[in-house]
Short mmCIF file of C-alpha atoms and ligand atoms in Angstrom, two decimals:
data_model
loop_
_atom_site.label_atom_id
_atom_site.label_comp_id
_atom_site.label_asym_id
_atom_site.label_seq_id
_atom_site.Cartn_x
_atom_site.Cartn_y
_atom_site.Cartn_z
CA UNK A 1 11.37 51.78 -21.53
CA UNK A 2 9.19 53.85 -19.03
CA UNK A 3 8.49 52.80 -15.38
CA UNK A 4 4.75 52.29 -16.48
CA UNK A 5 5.75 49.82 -19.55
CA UNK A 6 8.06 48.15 -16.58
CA UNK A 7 4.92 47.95 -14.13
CA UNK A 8 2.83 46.41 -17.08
CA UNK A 9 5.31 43.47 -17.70
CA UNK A 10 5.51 42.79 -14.07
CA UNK A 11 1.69 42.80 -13.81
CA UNK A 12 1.50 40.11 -16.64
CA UNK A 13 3.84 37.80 -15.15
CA UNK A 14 2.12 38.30 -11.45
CA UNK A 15 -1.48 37.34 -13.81
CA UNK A 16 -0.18 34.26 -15.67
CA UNK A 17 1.33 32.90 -12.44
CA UNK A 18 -1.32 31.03 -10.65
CA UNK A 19 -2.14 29.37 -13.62
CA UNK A 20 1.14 28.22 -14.65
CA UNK A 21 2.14 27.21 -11.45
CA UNK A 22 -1.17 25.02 -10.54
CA UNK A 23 -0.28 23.03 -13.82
CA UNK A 24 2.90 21.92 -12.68
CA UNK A 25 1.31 18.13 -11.75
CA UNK A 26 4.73 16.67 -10.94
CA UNK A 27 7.95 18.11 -8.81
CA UNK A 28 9.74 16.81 -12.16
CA UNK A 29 7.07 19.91 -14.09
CA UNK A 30 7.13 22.37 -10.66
CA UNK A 31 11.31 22.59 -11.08
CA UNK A 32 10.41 23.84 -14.97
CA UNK A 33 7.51 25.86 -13.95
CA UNK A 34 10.22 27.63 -11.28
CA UNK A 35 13.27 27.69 -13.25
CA UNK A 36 11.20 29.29 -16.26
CA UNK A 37 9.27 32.42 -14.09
CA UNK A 38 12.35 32.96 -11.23
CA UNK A 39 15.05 30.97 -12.80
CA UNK A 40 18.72 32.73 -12.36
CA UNK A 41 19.20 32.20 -15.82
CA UNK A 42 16.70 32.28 -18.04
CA UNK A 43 13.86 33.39 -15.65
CA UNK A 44 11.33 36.06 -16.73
CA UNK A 45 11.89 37.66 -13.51
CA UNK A 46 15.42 37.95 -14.62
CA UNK A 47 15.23 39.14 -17.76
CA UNK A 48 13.03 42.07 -16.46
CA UNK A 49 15.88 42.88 -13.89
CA UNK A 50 17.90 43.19 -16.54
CA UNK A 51 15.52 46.34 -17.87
CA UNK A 52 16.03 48.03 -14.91
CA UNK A 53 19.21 50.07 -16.18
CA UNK A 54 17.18 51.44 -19.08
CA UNK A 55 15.01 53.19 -16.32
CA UNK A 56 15.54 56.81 -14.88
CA UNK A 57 17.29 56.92 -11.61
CA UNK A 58 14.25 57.84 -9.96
CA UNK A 59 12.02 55.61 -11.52
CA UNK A 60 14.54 52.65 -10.86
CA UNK A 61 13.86 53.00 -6.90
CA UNK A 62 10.15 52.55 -7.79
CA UNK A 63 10.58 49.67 -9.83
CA UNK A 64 12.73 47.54 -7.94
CA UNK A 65 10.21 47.82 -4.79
CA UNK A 66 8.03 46.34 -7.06
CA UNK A 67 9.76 43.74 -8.42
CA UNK A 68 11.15 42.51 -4.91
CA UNK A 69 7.16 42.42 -4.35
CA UNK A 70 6.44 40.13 -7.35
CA UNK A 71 9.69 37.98 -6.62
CA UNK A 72 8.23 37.40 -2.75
CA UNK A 73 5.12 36.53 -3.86
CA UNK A 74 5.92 34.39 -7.06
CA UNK A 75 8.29 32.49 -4.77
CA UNK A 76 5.55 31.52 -2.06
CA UNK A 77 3.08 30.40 -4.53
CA UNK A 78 5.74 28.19 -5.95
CA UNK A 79 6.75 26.97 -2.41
CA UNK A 80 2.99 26.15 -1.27
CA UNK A 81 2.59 24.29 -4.85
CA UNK A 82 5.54 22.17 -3.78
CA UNK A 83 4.20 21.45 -0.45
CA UNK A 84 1.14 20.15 -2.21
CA UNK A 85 2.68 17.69 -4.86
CA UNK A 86 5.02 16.65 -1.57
CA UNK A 87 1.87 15.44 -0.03
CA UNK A 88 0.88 14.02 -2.27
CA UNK A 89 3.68 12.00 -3.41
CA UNK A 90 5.17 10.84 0.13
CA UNK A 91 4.10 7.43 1.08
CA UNK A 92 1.34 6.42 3.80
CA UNK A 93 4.22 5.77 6.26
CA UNK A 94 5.39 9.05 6.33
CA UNK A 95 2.09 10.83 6.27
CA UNK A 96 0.75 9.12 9.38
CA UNK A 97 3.33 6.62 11.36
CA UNK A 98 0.29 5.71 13.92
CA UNK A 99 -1.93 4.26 11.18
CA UNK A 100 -2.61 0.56 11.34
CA UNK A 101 -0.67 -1.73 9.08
CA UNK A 102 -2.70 -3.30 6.66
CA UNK A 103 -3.27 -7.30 7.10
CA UNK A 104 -1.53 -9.02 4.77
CA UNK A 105 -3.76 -11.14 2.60
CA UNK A 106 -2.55 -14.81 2.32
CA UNK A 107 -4.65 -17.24 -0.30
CA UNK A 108 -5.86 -20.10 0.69
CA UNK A 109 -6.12 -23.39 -1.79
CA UNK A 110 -9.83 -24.09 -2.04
CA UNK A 111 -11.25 -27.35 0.37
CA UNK A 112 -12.63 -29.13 -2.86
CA UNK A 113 -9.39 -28.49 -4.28
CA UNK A 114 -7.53 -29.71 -1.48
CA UNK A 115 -9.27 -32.53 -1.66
CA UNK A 116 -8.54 -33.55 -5.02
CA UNK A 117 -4.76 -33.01 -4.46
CA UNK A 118 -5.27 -35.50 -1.54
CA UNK A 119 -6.83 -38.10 -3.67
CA UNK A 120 -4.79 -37.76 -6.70
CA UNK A 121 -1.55 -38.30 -4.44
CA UNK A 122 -3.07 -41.42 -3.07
CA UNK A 123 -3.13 -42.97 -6.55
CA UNK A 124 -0.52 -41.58 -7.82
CA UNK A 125 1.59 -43.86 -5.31
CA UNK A 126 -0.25 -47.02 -7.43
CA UNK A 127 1.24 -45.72 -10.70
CA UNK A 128 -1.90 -43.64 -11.73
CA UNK A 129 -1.55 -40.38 -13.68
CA UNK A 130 -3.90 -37.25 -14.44
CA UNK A 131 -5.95 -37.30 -17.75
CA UNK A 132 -8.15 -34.10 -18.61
CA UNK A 133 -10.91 -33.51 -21.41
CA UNK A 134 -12.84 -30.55 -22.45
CA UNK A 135 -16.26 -29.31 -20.61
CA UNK A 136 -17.47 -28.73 -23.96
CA UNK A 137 -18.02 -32.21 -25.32
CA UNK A 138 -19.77 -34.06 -27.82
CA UNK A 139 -23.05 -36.20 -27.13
CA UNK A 140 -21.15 -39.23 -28.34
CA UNK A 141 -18.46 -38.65 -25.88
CA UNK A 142 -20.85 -37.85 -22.97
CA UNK A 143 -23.50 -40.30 -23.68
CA UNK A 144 -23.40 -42.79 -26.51
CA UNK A 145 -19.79 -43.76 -26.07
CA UNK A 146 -20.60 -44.57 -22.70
CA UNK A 147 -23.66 -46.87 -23.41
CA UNK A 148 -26.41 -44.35 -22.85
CA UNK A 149 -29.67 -45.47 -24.82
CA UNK A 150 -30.67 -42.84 -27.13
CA UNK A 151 -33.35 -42.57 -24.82
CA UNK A 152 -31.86 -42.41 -21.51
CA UNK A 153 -33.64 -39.60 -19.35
CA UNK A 154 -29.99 -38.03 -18.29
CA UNK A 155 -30.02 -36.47 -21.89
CA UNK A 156 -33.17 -34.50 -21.69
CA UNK A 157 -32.62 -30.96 -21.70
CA UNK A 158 -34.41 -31.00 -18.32
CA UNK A 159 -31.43 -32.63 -17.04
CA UNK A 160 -28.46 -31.39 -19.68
CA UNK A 161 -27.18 -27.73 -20.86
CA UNK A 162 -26.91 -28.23 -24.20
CA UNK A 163 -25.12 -26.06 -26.28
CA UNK A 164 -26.04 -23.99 -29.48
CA UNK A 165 -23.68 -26.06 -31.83
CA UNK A 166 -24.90 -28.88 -30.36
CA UNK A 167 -22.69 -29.58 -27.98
CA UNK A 168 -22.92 -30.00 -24.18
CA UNK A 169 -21.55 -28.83 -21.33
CA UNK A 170 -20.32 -32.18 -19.65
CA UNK A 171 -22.32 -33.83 -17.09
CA UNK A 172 -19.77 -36.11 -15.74
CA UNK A 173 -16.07 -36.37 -16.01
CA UNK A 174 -16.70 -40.15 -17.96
CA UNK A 175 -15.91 -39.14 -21.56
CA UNK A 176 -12.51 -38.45 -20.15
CA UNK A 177 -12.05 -42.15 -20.18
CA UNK A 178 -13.01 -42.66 -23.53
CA UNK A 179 -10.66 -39.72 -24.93
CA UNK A 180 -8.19 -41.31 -22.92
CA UNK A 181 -8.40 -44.83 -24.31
CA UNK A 182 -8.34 -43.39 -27.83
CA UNK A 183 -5.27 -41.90 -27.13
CA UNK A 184 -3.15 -44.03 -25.64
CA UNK A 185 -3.00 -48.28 -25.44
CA UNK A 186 -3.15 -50.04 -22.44
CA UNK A 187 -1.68 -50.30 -19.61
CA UNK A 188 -3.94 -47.16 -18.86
CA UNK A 189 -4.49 -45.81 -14.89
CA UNK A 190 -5.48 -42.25 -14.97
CA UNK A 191 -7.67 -39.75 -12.25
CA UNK A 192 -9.51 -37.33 -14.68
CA UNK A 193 -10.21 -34.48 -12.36
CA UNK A 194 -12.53 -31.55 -13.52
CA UNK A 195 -15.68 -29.68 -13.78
CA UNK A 196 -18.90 -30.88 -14.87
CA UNK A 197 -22.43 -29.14 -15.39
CA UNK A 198 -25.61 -30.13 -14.87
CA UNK A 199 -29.48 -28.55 -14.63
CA UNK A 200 -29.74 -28.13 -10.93
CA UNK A 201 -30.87 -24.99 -8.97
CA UNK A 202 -28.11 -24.82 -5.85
CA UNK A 203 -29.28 -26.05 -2.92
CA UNK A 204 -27.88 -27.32 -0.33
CA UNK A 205 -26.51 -30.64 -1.88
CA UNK A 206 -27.17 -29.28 -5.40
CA UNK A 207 -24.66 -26.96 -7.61
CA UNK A 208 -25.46 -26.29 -11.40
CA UNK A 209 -21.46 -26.76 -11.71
CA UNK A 210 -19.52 -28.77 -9.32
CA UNK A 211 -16.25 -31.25 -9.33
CA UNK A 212 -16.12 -34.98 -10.28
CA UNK A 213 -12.63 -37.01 -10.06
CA UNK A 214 -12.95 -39.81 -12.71
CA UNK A 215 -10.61 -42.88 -12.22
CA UNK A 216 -10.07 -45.90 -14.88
CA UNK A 217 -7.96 -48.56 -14.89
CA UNK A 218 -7.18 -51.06 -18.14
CA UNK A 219 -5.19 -53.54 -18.82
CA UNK A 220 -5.07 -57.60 -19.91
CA UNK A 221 -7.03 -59.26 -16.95
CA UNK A 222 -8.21 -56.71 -15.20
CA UNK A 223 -10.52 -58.20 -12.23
CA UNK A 224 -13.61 -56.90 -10.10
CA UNK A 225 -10.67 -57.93 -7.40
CA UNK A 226 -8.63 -55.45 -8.29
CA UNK A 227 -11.51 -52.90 -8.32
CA UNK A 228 -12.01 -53.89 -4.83
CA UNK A 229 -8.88 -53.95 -3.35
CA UNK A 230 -7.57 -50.67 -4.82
CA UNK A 231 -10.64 -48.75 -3.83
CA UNK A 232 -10.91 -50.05 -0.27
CA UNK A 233 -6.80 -49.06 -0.02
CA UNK A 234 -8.23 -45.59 -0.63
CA UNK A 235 -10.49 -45.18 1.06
CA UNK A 236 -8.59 -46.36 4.21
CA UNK A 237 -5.77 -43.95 3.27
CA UNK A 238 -7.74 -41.35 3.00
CA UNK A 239 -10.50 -41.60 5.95
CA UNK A 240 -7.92 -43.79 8.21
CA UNK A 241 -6.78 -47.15 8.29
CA UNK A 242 -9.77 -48.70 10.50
CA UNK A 243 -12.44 -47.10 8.40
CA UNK A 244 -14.85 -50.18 7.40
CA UNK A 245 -15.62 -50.02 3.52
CA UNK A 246 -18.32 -51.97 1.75
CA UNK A 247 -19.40 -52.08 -1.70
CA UNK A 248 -23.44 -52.14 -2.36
CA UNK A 249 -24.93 -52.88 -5.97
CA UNK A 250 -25.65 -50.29 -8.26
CA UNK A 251 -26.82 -49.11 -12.12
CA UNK A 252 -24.28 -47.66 -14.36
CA UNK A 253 -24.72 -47.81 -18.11
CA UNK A 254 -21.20 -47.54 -18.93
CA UNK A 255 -20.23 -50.56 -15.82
CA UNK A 256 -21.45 -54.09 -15.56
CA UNK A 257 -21.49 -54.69 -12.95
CA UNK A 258 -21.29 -51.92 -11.21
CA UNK A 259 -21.71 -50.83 -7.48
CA UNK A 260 -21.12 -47.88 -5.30
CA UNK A 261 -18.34 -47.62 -2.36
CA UNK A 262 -19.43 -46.77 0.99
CA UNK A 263 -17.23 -45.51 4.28
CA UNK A 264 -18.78 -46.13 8.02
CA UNK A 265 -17.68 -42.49 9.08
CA UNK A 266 -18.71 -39.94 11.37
CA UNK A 267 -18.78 -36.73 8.88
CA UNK A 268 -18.99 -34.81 12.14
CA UNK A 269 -22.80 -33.17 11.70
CA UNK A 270 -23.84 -34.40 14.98
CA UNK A 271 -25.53 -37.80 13.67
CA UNK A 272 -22.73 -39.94 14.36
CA UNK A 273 -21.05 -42.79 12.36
CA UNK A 274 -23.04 -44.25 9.41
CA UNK A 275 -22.03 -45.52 5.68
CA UNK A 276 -21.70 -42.50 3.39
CA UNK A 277 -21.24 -43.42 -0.06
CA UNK A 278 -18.43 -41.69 -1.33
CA UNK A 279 -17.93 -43.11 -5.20
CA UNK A 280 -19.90 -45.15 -8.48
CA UNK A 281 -17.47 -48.31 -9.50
CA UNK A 282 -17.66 -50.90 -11.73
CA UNK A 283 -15.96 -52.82 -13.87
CA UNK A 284 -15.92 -50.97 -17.21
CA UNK A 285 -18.91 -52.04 -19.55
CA UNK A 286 -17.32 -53.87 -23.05
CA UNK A 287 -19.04 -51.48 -25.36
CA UNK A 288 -17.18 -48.63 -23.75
CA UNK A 289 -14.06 -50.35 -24.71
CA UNK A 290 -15.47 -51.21 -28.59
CA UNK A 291 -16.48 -47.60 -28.84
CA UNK A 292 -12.97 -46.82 -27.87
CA UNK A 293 -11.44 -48.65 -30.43
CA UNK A 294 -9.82 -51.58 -27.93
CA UNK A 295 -11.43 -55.36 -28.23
CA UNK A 296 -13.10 -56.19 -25.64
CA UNK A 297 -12.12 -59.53 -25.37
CA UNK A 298 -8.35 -58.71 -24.83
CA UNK A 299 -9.04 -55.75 -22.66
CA UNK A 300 -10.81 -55.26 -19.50
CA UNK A 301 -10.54 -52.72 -16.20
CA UNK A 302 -12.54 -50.82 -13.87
CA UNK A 303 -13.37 -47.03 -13.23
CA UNK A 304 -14.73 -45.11 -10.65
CA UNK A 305 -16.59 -41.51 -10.27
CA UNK A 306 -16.59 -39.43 -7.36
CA UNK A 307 -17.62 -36.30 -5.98
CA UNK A 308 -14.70 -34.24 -4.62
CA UNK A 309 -17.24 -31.70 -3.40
CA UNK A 310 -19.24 -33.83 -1.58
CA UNK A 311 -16.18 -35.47 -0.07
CA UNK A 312 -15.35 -31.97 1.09
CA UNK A 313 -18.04 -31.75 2.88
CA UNK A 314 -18.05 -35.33 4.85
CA UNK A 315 -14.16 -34.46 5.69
CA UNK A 316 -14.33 -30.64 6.42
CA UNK A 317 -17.67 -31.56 8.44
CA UNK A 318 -20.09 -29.56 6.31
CA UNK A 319 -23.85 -29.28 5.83
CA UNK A 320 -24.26 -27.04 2.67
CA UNK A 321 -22.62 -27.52 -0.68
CA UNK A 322 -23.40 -23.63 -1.60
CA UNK A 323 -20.18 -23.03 1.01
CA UNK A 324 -17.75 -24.87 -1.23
CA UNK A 325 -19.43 -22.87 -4.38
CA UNK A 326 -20.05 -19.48 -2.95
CA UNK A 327 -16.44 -17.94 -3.12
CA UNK A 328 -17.36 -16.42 0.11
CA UNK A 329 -13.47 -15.27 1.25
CA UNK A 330 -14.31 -15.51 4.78
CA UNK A 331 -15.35 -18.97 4.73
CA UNK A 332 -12.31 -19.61 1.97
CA UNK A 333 -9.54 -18.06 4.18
CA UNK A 334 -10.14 -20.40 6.76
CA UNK A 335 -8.42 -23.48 4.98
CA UNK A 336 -5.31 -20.67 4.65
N1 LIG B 401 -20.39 -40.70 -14.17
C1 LIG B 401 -21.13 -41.07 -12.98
C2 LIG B 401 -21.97 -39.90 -12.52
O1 LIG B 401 -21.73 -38.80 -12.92
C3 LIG B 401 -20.19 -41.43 -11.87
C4 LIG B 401 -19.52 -42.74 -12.13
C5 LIG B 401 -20.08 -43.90 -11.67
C6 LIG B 401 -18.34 -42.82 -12.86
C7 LIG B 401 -19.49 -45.12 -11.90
C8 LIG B 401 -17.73 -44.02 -13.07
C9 LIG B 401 -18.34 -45.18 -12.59
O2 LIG B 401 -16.59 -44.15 -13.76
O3 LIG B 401 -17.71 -46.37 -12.82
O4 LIG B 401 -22.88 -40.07 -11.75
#
């Protein structure tokens, strides 16, 4: 080997360097990368120490100035490479110990949600449990099972999202109760909690989509007493025992008779005490029972239908429905 062939095999491994060396993405590759070009071993560098013997005496003096050279400067690109996938790899802490900590995000459960928890514990204490049903139902389950007419204005599609197969998307959590009475025999006491759709821009006491809690009650000799005594116990449990109830007259198709429950309470918007109704009642209507397969004559009970939303609102002192529907995590957070 001459001192010039020596020179050329140095210069190759000083070109390929940079190269090789910025590919190493991980310390786990740079400790290859090194090991392969300056290794003790195995190293190129290594194995072109080992020419040097073949070279003159002279020449060897030459040659081993350079190679010191390419050894310096081989090892300094590999020890700035290092720096870099250091920095890269070290944790915030360690990078900058006077940076801020980040806040630690802590979910909150959401106000309409926290109001159906309430409610559902409350009649869970008289023995009722929770029933669901699909938001995709069937006209019969939404409408005719409950007594709609076949003309009733609820099921235009002004009112109604109907669905390409026919379907609807429910507007009311009643078909629960039908479901429900198909399923199982009386003694039935269920809360149906759950989502329900109608054709409404939002506004602010409008949503398009928005919570109902549905409660039923059936049994042999099932009174408008118990209706009233059971609701009023609510609502005293949840607004506070000295909250005056009343029950006012109302139109249902699916109750007869039927009436709507009102609270003297101060939602806290500034206008002071007055009855807000906060459910639809009545005893349930005997066709709803037929169409459920029970006999009317044996079988009798009571539901209810309220809005948990809206309920938010009068508790949690609100003016605007679009809060509870927004997702808006600043307004959220605060029930945290
Ligand atoms: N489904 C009625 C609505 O969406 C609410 C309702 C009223 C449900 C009276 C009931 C009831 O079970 O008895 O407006």
């Amino acid at each position: 080997m001459t001192l010039h062939e020596f020179q050329q095999a140095c210069d190759a491994l000083r070109a390929d360097a940079p190269a090789r060396i910025a590919a190493a993405l991980s310390l786990e590759a740079w400790h290859d990368v090194r090991s392969a070009m300056v290794g003790r071993k195995s190293g190129r560098l290594t194995e072109l120490m080992a020419l040097l013997p073949q070279l003159d005496r002279e020449e060897r003096r030459d040659a081993g100035a350079a190679i010191n050279t390419l050894k310096l400067a081989l090892e300094a690109a590999l020890e700035a490479r290092k720096a870099e996938l250091e920095a890269s790899a070290a944790p915030a802490l360690q990078r900058d110990l006077t940076m801020p900590a980040r806040a630690l995000w802590r979910g909150a459960v959401h106000p309409v949600s926290l109001v159906i928890d309430e409610i559902c514990d409350i009649f869970r204490e008289l023995g009722f449990t929770v029933a669901l049903g699909p938001e995709a139902e069937s006209p019969w389950y939404n409408f005719t099972a409950l007594n709609f007419p076949d003309d009733h204005p609820a099921m235009d599609m002004h009112d109604t999202l109907y669905l390409q197969d026919g379907g609807v998307l429910r507007t009311h959590t009643s078909p629960v109760q039908v479901r429900t009475l198909q399923s199982y025999a009386p003694p039935v006491r269920i809360l149906a909690p759950g989502n329900v759709y109608r054709r409404d821009f939002f506004d602010a006491t409008h949503a398009p989509a928005f919570a109902q809690l549905e409660g039923l009650a059936i049994d042999e000799g099932i009174t408008f007493a118990d209706l009233k005594a059971t609701l009023a116990h609510f609502a005293r449990a949840f607004y506070g025992e000295r909250t005056p109830t009343r029950l006012v007259p109302s139109y249902f198709p699916f109750t007869e008779p039927s009436g709507q429950m009102e609270v003297f309470f101060d939602v806290g918007d500034g206008r002071g005490a007055r009855w807000i109704e906060i459910m639809g009642c009545g005893l349930v209507h005997p066709a709803v029972l037929e169409a459920a397969g029970l006999d009317s004559e044996k079988y009798s009970g009571w539901a209810f239908g309220m809005g948990p939303a809206r309920i938010a609102m009068s508790r949690f002192g609100l003016t605007d429905i679009r809060l509870l529907y927004d997702s808006d995590v600043r307004f959220l957070e605060q029930f945290a």
